[in-house]
XYZ file of C-alpha atoms in Angstrom:
566
model
C -59.898 11.895 45.371
C -60.930 11.270 41.332
C -57.674 13.583 40.285
C -55.434 11.326 42.484
C -57.024 8.103 40.815
C -55.968 9.411 37.494
C -52.447 10.587 38.587
C -51.913 6.968 39.661
C -51.808 5.189 36.377
C -49.870 8.085 35.014
C -47.137 7.437 37.985
C -47.060 3.743 37.559
C -46.620 4.292 33.625
C -43.777 6.783 34.066
C -42.163 4.582 36.649
C -42.218 1.496 34.074
C -40.633 3.766 31.609
C -38.029 4.594 33.848
C -37.300 0.413 34.545
C -37.310 0.270 30.319
C -34.176 2.962 30.524
C -32.627 1.558 33.449
C -33.031 -2.197 34.004
C -31.129 -2.118 37.405
C -34.351 -0.636 39.017
C -35.894 -4.017 38.547
C -34.350 -6.062 40.212
C -32.443 -3.732 42.990
C -35.729 -3.285 45.091
C -35.862 -7.405 45.440
C -31.830 -7.889 46.297
C -30.871 -10.161 48.943
C -27.884 -11.360 50.978
C -28.410 -14.772 49.167
C -28.004 -13.024 45.934
C -24.732 -10.816 47.327
C -23.111 -14.195 48.363
C -23.395 -15.859 44.844
C -22.511 -12.240 42.830
C -19.789 -11.741 45.030
C -18.279 -15.122 44.105
C -18.810 -14.783 40.431
C -17.670 -11.056 40.659
C -14.228 -12.545 41.898
C -14.367 -15.448 39.767
C -14.465 -13.547 36.711
C -12.014 -11.114 37.719
C -9.166 -13.535 38.251
C -10.207 -14.411 34.584
C -10.810 -11.050 33.223
C -6.943 -9.497 34.172
C -4.525 -11.951 32.998
C -6.951 -12.182 29.532
C -6.981 -8.297 28.973
C -3.145 -7.944 29.264
C -3.044 -11.082 26.434
C -5.682 -9.563 24.425
C -3.894 -6.120 24.637
C -1.225 -8.060 22.829
C -3.518 -9.417 19.987
C -4.653 -5.823 19.407
C -1.343 -4.250 18.851
C -1.528 -2.242 21.891
C 0.427 -1.984 25.590
C -0.997 -4.576 27.827
C -2.159 -1.886 30.304
C -4.590 -0.649 27.401
C -6.013 -4.520 27.871
C -6.900 -3.592 31.584
C -8.221 -0.032 31.025
C -10.822 -1.642 28.683
C -11.950 -4.104 31.023
C -13.613 -1.856 34.051
C -16.050 0.567 32.336
C -18.293 -2.239 30.826
C -18.827 -3.929 34.316
C -20.088 -0.902 35.877
C -22.240 0.474 33.046
C -24.008 -3.053 31.953
C -24.729 -3.083 35.960
C -27.032 -0.229 35.268
C -28.421 -0.735 31.860
C -27.841 -4.738 31.004
C -30.569 -6.730 30.634
C -28.889 -9.817 31.000
C -27.638 -11.319 34.454
C -24.880 -13.013 32.804
C -23.354 -11.040 30.099
C -19.964 -9.481 30.851
C -18.527 -6.619 28.678
C -14.791 -6.225 27.733
C -11.703 -6.817 25.683
C -12.247 -10.361 23.680
C -10.115 -12.015 21.122
C -12.413 -11.111 18.185
C -12.551 -7.241 19.098
C -8.815 -7.452 19.704
C -8.195 -8.872 15.816
C -10.574 -5.839 14.651
C -8.677 -3.426 16.528
C -5.216 -4.602 15.228
C -6.471 -4.706 11.673
C -7.834 -1.161 11.890
C -6.367 0.905 14.271
C -2.802 0.664 13.070
C -1.253 -0.430 16.530
C -1.951 2.919 17.488
C -3.145 4.090 21.063
C -4.739 7.409 19.585
C -6.611 5.638 16.688
C -7.755 2.519 19.188
C -9.217 5.045 21.367
C -10.593 7.485 18.959
C -12.312 4.125 17.225
C -14.111 3.387 20.589
C -15.649 6.997 20.821
C -17.312 6.817 17.252
C -17.960 3.000 17.849
C -19.790 4.204 20.906
C -21.820 6.810 19.186
C -23.023 4.689 16.477
C -24.191 2.037 18.603
C -25.755 4.570 20.870
C -27.708 5.794 18.062
C -28.630 2.262 16.592
C -29.844 1.363 19.965
C -32.111 4.802 20.620
C -33.317 4.158 16.723
C -34.097 0.926 16.833
C -31.916 -0.562 14.266
C -30.979 -3.681 15.899
C -33.072 -5.656 13.260
C -30.064 -4.834 11.168
C -28.151 -7.614 12.840
C -30.679 -10.158 11.214
C -29.038 -9.940 7.857
C -25.565 -11.377 9.540
C -26.317 -14.548 8.578
C -24.877 -17.534 10.474
C -22.388 -18.932 8.078
C -21.022 -15.925 7.920
C -20.376 -15.527 11.570
C -19.152 -19.059 11.746
C -16.964 -18.270 8.830
C -15.571 -15.166 10.290
C -15.127 -16.472 14.030
C -13.442 -19.851 12.647
C -11.013 -17.774 10.558
C -10.311 -15.516 13.562
C -9.547 -18.572 15.848
C -7.065 -19.655 13.384
C -5.455 -16.204 12.951
C -5.128 -15.126 16.425
C -3.578 -18.508 17.255
C -1.179 -18.485 14.876
C -0.341 -14.449 15.607
C 0.814 -15.877 19.020
C 3.501 -18.582 17.731
C 6.044 -16.067 17.676
C 5.404 -15.274 21.171
C 5.708 -18.993 22.150
C 8.857 -19.540 19.768
C 10.363 -16.352 21.289
C 10.620 -14.652 17.843
C 10.802 -11.128 17.109
C 9.751 -8.800 14.453
C 7.104 -11.236 12.528
C 5.108 -9.238 10.523
C 1.247 -8.978 11.069
C -0.378 -10.036 7.969
C -1.284 -13.392 8.016
C 0.677 -15.063 5.046
C 3.488 -13.036 5.646
C 3.566 -14.219 9.089
C 3.160 -17.818 8.455
C 6.219 -17.329 6.083
C 8.305 -15.901 7.987
C 7.368 -17.837 11.128
C 8.503 -21.204 9.251
C 11.467 -19.173 7.764
C 12.805 -18.226 11.152
C 11.691 -21.272 13.043
C 15.549 -21.703 13.500
C 15.582 -18.807 15.762
C 13.281 -19.946 18.525
C 14.346 -19.327 22.242
C 14.324 -22.615 24.312
C 13.245 -20.907 27.152
C 10.320 -19.252 25.551
C 9.121 -22.375 23.936
C 9.326 -24.943 26.980
C 7.654 -22.427 28.663
C 4.797 -21.502 26.210
C 4.263 -25.383 25.972
C 4.121 -26.447 29.712
C 1.490 -23.513 29.817
C -0.411 -24.586 27.054
C -0.409 -28.425 28.357
C -1.748 -26.777 31.909
C -4.478 -24.968 30.563
C -5.756 -28.004 28.116
C -5.489 -30.078 31.229
C -7.306 -27.793 33.337
C -10.006 -26.886 30.868
C -10.717 -30.702 30.376
C -10.657 -31.083 34.193
C -13.290 -28.735 34.640
C -15.508 -30.083 31.977
C -15.460 -33.684 33.269
C -16.404 -32.187 36.935
C -18.885 -34.171 38.484
C -21.709 -32.022 40.359
C -20.868 -31.113 43.992
C -23.736 -33.078 46.194
C -24.910 -31.822 49.640
C -25.030 -35.590 50.803
C -21.333 -35.515 50.304
C -18.575 -35.679 53.078
C -17.547 -31.935 53.669
C -13.794 -32.948 53.193
C -14.622 -34.210 49.414
C -17.074 -31.233 48.864
C -14.030 -28.917 50.201
C -11.457 -30.623 47.613
C -14.036 -30.911 44.731
C -14.537 -27.046 45.362
C -10.612 -26.664 45.462
C -9.998 -28.210 42.086
C -13.043 -26.587 40.317
C -12.031 -23.294 41.826
C -8.276 -24.064 40.356
C -9.469 -25.069 37.007
C -12.022 -22.009 36.838
C -9.046 -19.585 37.522
C -6.643 -21.688 35.240
C -5.681 -18.419 33.169
C -4.412 -16.659 36.693
C -2.570 -19.234 37.972
C -0.783 -19.860 35.154
C 0.030 -16.510 34.486
C 0.941 -16.136 38.488
C 2.995 -19.288 38.020
C 5.036 -18.326 34.884
C 5.514 -14.511 36.756
C 7.304 -16.528 39.744
C 9.271 -18.605 37.226
C 10.486 -15.637 35.409
C 11.625 -14.035 38.568
C 12.957 -16.316 40.020
C 15.610 -16.759 37.039
C 15.786 -12.619 36.995
C 16.730 -12.908 40.608
C 19.867 -15.507 39.823
C 21.024 -13.031 37.333
C 19.790 -14.853 33.989
C 16.518 -14.615 32.020
C 15.663 -16.822 29.522
C 11.973 -15.562 28.654
C 11.009 -12.492 26.611
C 8.901 -10.557 29.708
C 6.232 -8.234 29.178
C 8.210 -5.224 30.380
C 7.522 -1.937 32.114
C 3.804 -1.376 32.603
C 2.532 2.249 33.573
C 1.198 2.213 37.399
C -2.131 3.932 38.187
C -5.661 4.309 36.826
C -5.932 5.732 33.500
C -6.826 9.607 33.475
C -10.320 10.350 32.736
C -9.748 12.846 29.503
C -11.333 13.490 26.113
C -10.405 10.822 23.166
C -8.128 12.496 20.984
C -9.648 13.966 18.041
C -6.035 14.862 16.274
C -2.752 13.327 17.015
C 0.577 14.836 17.145
C 3.331 13.456 15.104
C 7.236 14.323 14.642
C 6.664 17.631 12.224
C 2.997 17.767 11.788
C -0.825 16.965 13.460
C -3.097 14.600 11.916
C -6.709 16.241 11.709
C -9.634 14.260 13.144
C -11.006 14.295 9.561
C -7.885 12.666 8.457
C -8.121 9.815 11.754
C -11.394 9.139 10.212
C -10.326 8.311 7.209
C -8.006 6.642 7.716
C -10.083 4.158 10.349
C -12.315 3.420 7.079
C -14.728 0.440 6.862
C -13.737 -0.243 10.656
C -16.670 2.665 11.686
C -18.799 -0.070 10.402
C -17.377 -3.222 11.198
C -16.228 -3.014 15.040
C -19.593 -1.372 15.745
C -21.641 -4.136 13.984
C -19.559 -6.846 14.860
C -19.318 -5.758 18.692
C -23.303 -5.564 18.784
C -23.341 -9.129 16.923
C -21.513 -10.659 19.445
C -23.094 -9.101 22.303
C -26.518 -9.703 21.364
C -25.812 -13.065 20.491
C -24.327 -14.021 23.869
C -27.063 -12.490 25.593
C -29.946 -14.548 23.449
C -27.881 -17.589 23.925
C -27.632 -17.505 27.688
C -31.062 -15.971 28.498
C -32.578 -19.045 26.481
C -30.511 -21.370 29.047
C -31.840 -19.708 32.083
C -35.226 -18.806 30.937
C -35.343 -14.971 31.102
C -35.734 -12.267 28.215
C -33.529 -9.912 26.910
C -34.041 -6.314 25.172
C -31.582 -6.552 22.289
C -32.123 -2.204 21.864
C -31.586 -1.891 25.684
C -28.209 -4.182 24.914
C -27.130 -1.913 22.066
C -27.533 0.994 24.419
C -25.687 -0.631 26.959
C -22.870 -1.352 24.689
C -22.636 1.973 23.098
C -22.298 4.044 26.300
C -19.666 1.434 27.441
C -17.314 2.258 24.426
C -18.393 6.240 24.938
C -17.503 6.385 28.165
C -14.667 3.834 27.778
C -13.334 6.309 25.336
C -12.561 8.852 28.312
C -10.590 6.459 30.037
C -8.337 5.179 27.147
C -10.551 1.718 26.780
C -10.235 -0.018 23.054
C -13.607 -1.167 21.862
C -15.022 -3.807 23.865
C -17.893 -6.388 23.583
C -19.597 -9.582 25.208
C -17.176 -11.835 26.094
C -18.407 -15.843 25.785
C -15.504 -17.176 27.853
C -16.302 -14.887 30.869
C -19.884 -14.626 30.548
C -20.050 -19.011 30.553
C -17.968 -18.439 33.924
C -20.295 -15.974 35.192
C -23.452 -18.340 34.589
C -21.442 -21.411 35.808
C -20.508 -19.498 39.154
C -24.611 -18.941 39.700
C -24.199 -15.054 39.291
C -27.796 -13.652 40.146
C -27.829 -10.237 39.037
C -25.005 -7.685 37.188
C -24.225 -6.618 40.234
C -21.443 -9.310 39.971
C -19.910 -6.540 37.473
C -19.018 -4.428 40.202
C -16.955 -6.895 41.862
C -15.193 -7.746 38.800
C -14.380 -4.166 37.787
C -13.279 -3.347 40.978
C -10.671 -5.773 40.949
C -9.524 -4.556 37.869
C -9.195 -1.042 39.154
C -7.227 -2.831 42.187
C -4.591 -4.612 39.726
C -4.252 -1.085 38.161
C -3.853 0.582 41.046
C -1.337 -1.726 42.685
C -0.112 -4.789 40.903
C 1.229 -3.212 37.482
C 4.743 -3.086 38.702
C 4.306 -7.343 39.088
C 3.177 -7.683 35.169
C 6.906 -6.962 34.260
C 7.657 -10.424 34.741
C 4.982 -11.835 32.947
C 6.353 -14.112 30.123
C 4.803 -13.228 26.455
C 4.838 -17.119 26.135
C 2.478 -17.453 29.026
C -0.266 -14.561 27.598
C 0.489 -16.300 24.398
C -0.847 -19.692 26.047
C -3.802 -18.212 27.579
C -4.692 -16.318 24.193
C -4.448 -19.784 22.250
C -6.604 -21.993 24.372
C -9.209 -19.146 24.505
C -9.738 -18.778 20.708
C -9.174 -22.352 19.976
C -12.745 -23.242 20.841
C -14.134 -20.782 18.430
C -12.915 -23.064 15.328
C -15.838 -24.948 14.699
C -15.167 -27.949 12.177
C -18.484 -29.724 12.535
C -20.072 -26.926 10.831
C -18.929 -27.729 7.501
C -20.372 -31.161 7.818
C -23.737 -29.715 9.351
C -23.753 -27.494 6.098
C -23.634 -30.018 3.971
C -26.104 -32.225 5.574
C -28.789 -29.300 5.780
C -28.442 -26.525 3.101
C -25.357 -26.891 0.749
C -25.536 -23.589 -0.485
C -24.866 -22.153 2.914
C -21.270 -23.327 2.449
C -20.916 -20.595 -0.065
C -20.825 -17.529 2.422
C -19.278 -19.882 4.789
C -16.238 -20.434 2.988
C -15.970 -17.021 1.205
C -16.010 -15.390 4.337
C -13.697 -18.082 6.159
C -10.856 -17.439 3.172
C -10.621 -13.675 2.570
C -10.622 -13.072 6.299
C -7.126 -14.818 6.057
C -6.681 -11.581 3.557
C -7.944 -8.717 5.309
C -10.939 -9.195 7.844
C -13.076 -6.293 6.523
C -13.319 -7.883 2.894
C -14.142 -11.421 4.439
C -17.074 -10.360 6.367
C -18.440 -7.669 3.656
C -18.240 -10.408 0.718
C -19.819 -12.728 3.276
C -22.519 -10.311 3.663
C -22.811 -10.045 -0.035
C -23.196 -13.490 -1.012
C -25.546 -14.021 1.424
C -27.531 -11.084 0.521
C -27.174 -12.417 -2.950
C -28.222 -16.258 -2.064
C -31.416 -14.577 -0.140
C -32.440 -12.278 -3.261
C -32.146 -15.318 -5.515
C -34.613 -17.377 -3.568
C -37.096 -13.842 -3.892
C -36.526 -13.550 -7.500
C -36.804 -17.223 -8.268
C -39.741 -18.884 -6.079
C -40.322 -22.365 -6.239
C -43.774 -22.780 -8.212
C -45.580 -25.848 -7.311
C -47.620 -27.598 -10.131
C -50.624 -29.671 -10.055
C -53.784 -30.634 -12.217
C -57.185 -29.570 -10.855
C -59.241 -30.190 -14.051
C -56.907 -26.954 -15.210
C -53.033 -26.248 -14.165
C -52.957 -24.914 -10.291
C -49.890 -23.113 -10.138
C -49.025 -21.835 -6.375
C -45.697 -20.116 -5.487
C -44.097 -21.427 -2.582
C -43.112 -18.135 -1.266
C -44.460 -14.449 -1.770
C -44.352 -12.428 -5.071
C -42.068 -9.411 -5.679
C -41.137 -7.263 -8.384
C -38.045 -9.561 -9.170
C -39.923 -12.379 -9.339
C -42.628 -11.445 -12.024
C -40.122 -12.719 -15.018
C -39.535 -16.048 -13.163
C -43.953 -16.201 -12.757
C -44.075 -14.751 -16.835
C -41.661 -17.649 -17.895
C -43.326 -20.383 -16.021
C -46.648 -19.871 -17.083
C -45.364 -19.634 -20.532
C -43.709 -22.544 -20.611
C -46.478 -24.708 -19.097
C -49.568 -22.899 -20.316
C -49.409 -20.259 -23.145
C -46.529 -22.299 -25.039
C -47.974 -25.426 -25.449
C -50.749 -26.655 -27.830
C -53.587 -25.831 -26.997
C -52.812 -23.469 -24.424
C -54.250 -24.260 -21.256
C -56.365 -22.252 -18.438
C -54.454 -21.710 -15.456
C -55.686 -20.960 -11.486
C -52.802 -19.040 -9.669
C -52.956 -20.095 -5.942
C -51.696 -16.891 -3.818
C -52.592 -18.844 -0.404
C -48.917 -17.593 0.372
C -48.870 -14.475 -1.211
C -48.711 -11.506 1.597
C -48.025 -8.575 -0.158
C -47.857 -6.963 -3.715
C -46.000 -4.041 -5.240
C -46.882 -2.100 -8.472
C -44.385 -3.999 -10.773
C -46.038 -7.431 -9.986
C -49.481 -5.685 -10.241
C -48.020 -4.497 -13.983
C -46.910 -7.723 -14.613
C -50.264 -9.584 -13.787
C -51.846 -7.310 -15.741
C -49.668 -8.440 -18.974
C -50.139 -12.151 -18.207
C -54.290 -11.171 -18.044
C -53.802 -9.633 -21.357
C -51.780 -12.388 -23.029
C -54.151 -14.822 -21.413
C -56.991 -13.346 -23.306
C -55.439 -13.453 -26.668
C -54.965 -16.995 -26.449
C -58.878 -17.509 -25.298
C -57.946 -19.107 -22.396
C -58.201 -17.621 -19.075
C -55.965 -16.607 -15.720
C -57.766 -17.337 -12.589
C -56.635 -16.127 -8.912
C -57.738 -17.961 -5.818
C -56.756 -17.800 -2.391
C -56.063 -13.879 -2.129
C -55.715 -12.598 1.007
C -58.075 -9.765 2.019
C -55.877 -6.829 1.414
C -53.988 -8.488 -1.519
C -57.229 -8.584 -3.297
C -58.101 -4.930 -2.187
C -54.928 -4.053 -4.464
C -55.902 -6.154 -7.283
C -59.181 -4.823 -7.372
C -58.386 -0.910 -7.013
C -55.692 -1.692 -9.803
C -58.979 -2.274 -12.000
C -57.157 -4.964 -14.181
C -58.656 -6.195 -17.005
C -60.210 -9.658 -17.330
C -59.599 -10.613 -13.254
C -61.594 -13.447 -11.736
C -61.173 -14.176 -8.255
C -62.584 -17.263 -6.283
C -61.808 -17.889 -2.425
C -60.462 -21.435 -2.901
C -59.375 -23.741 -5.608
C -62.255 -26.012 -5.765
C -64.344 -23.152 -6.634
C -61.928 -21.788 -9.101
C -62.039 -25.262 -10.994
C -65.314 -25.387 -11.193
């Protein structure tokens, strides 16, 4: 009996460990028919959103459209097992597609290898609990990047709206050549693209002002409102379907005024190893050279993917009052990309737009992703022949409407009011991202780091009179701040006539390093030479222990400022 009692806690602990690694075990035993109905509705709704978006985002990534669908189903299945948020959906996004376009040279082999390596890096970060590194990417850097990406991606689609070909992908060259060749605009593409944009904007506005459906209303009114809501929610699929039917009608009549997507390989992607080398006309590019070619993408793509997913998961978790595990999210992301590389996926991350649709539709568990993934697989198996007739102008309209809300003009005014110095990393990131994405992100992080280090190196010191001069650092003391503290004491106590005694209030000092201790020892000696005292007050226990163990000559400490001033 005693042995059985000891085994019970061990089994319980083991089960909780398995639950932590596989969050599906937390909600699966409680799954109900009511949850199934809502998950089914959410899965179908998100599926109708993801299919047209996947085709469009593949265009942003510079890859054939089928790669968008190849990238859209693995995350649905993996996240159902490992995800800790009921709302998050993983798949291709505008941001990740832009990064893939920048680093994969519009080559599927490089894109798939980037997916594999990104998954390995993300898995390692999750296993080593390195999610805290994402905290060093500040909000102004993220806002600068996403706003620049919104402008870049939107303008990149203008050529498809106008029906222009052979436009360079570099942003500044793209702007120049687009305006230079605007006279070559195809009327059919331009008209269809503008109509699709107008319809998408109208349906989006309609959904934003749509009143809640109440059970007390007449059944006919509730049904009509439900139809309008479903139309607005599935607007991307409906617009692409409408444009495809129009293009097919013209094809039947023997004329085609639109630029079409063209042939798309039918069927599911083969399950195979990622390309660790690439065959070219007269040579083979080895794995090491491919990795070198990917360059900074091996850092930027995993980082931005994790940042986007964790930020989205946290946002929806706080709105719906549940908790997520950031490290578990990293594992789900990493495994999604790792396994996705075996089915020709390019890197994926959390999608804010589709996650919002998921939440608004009332999804109860990550099982809704199973329905979405199944719809994507069915599309690949049976509908790819119909993608031939989808006009590129319609896909461009879908992309523009998806990324336009990412441009946050209010952030500039907000930072001007809150902290103007934060405008520096925002503007640096925003402007340099138009040149090269990696330069903008790295420069923004560096500028944010410099501003952070400056506050550490030059802490604000509060001065007051308590019979003697009281100096209180507003934050901790670290080795870069030693010179700043020394200069302040010389200016206000030692360089005046006569020299003044000082009480150093260390209430806010939580730790000391060796350089700070040596700097304080030098200051104590200088005060002794001038015949005045430097007294410490408010030292925390472990800080006091450090100073006592250093055996500083002339060291005096009092628990409070009042006692030190007596």
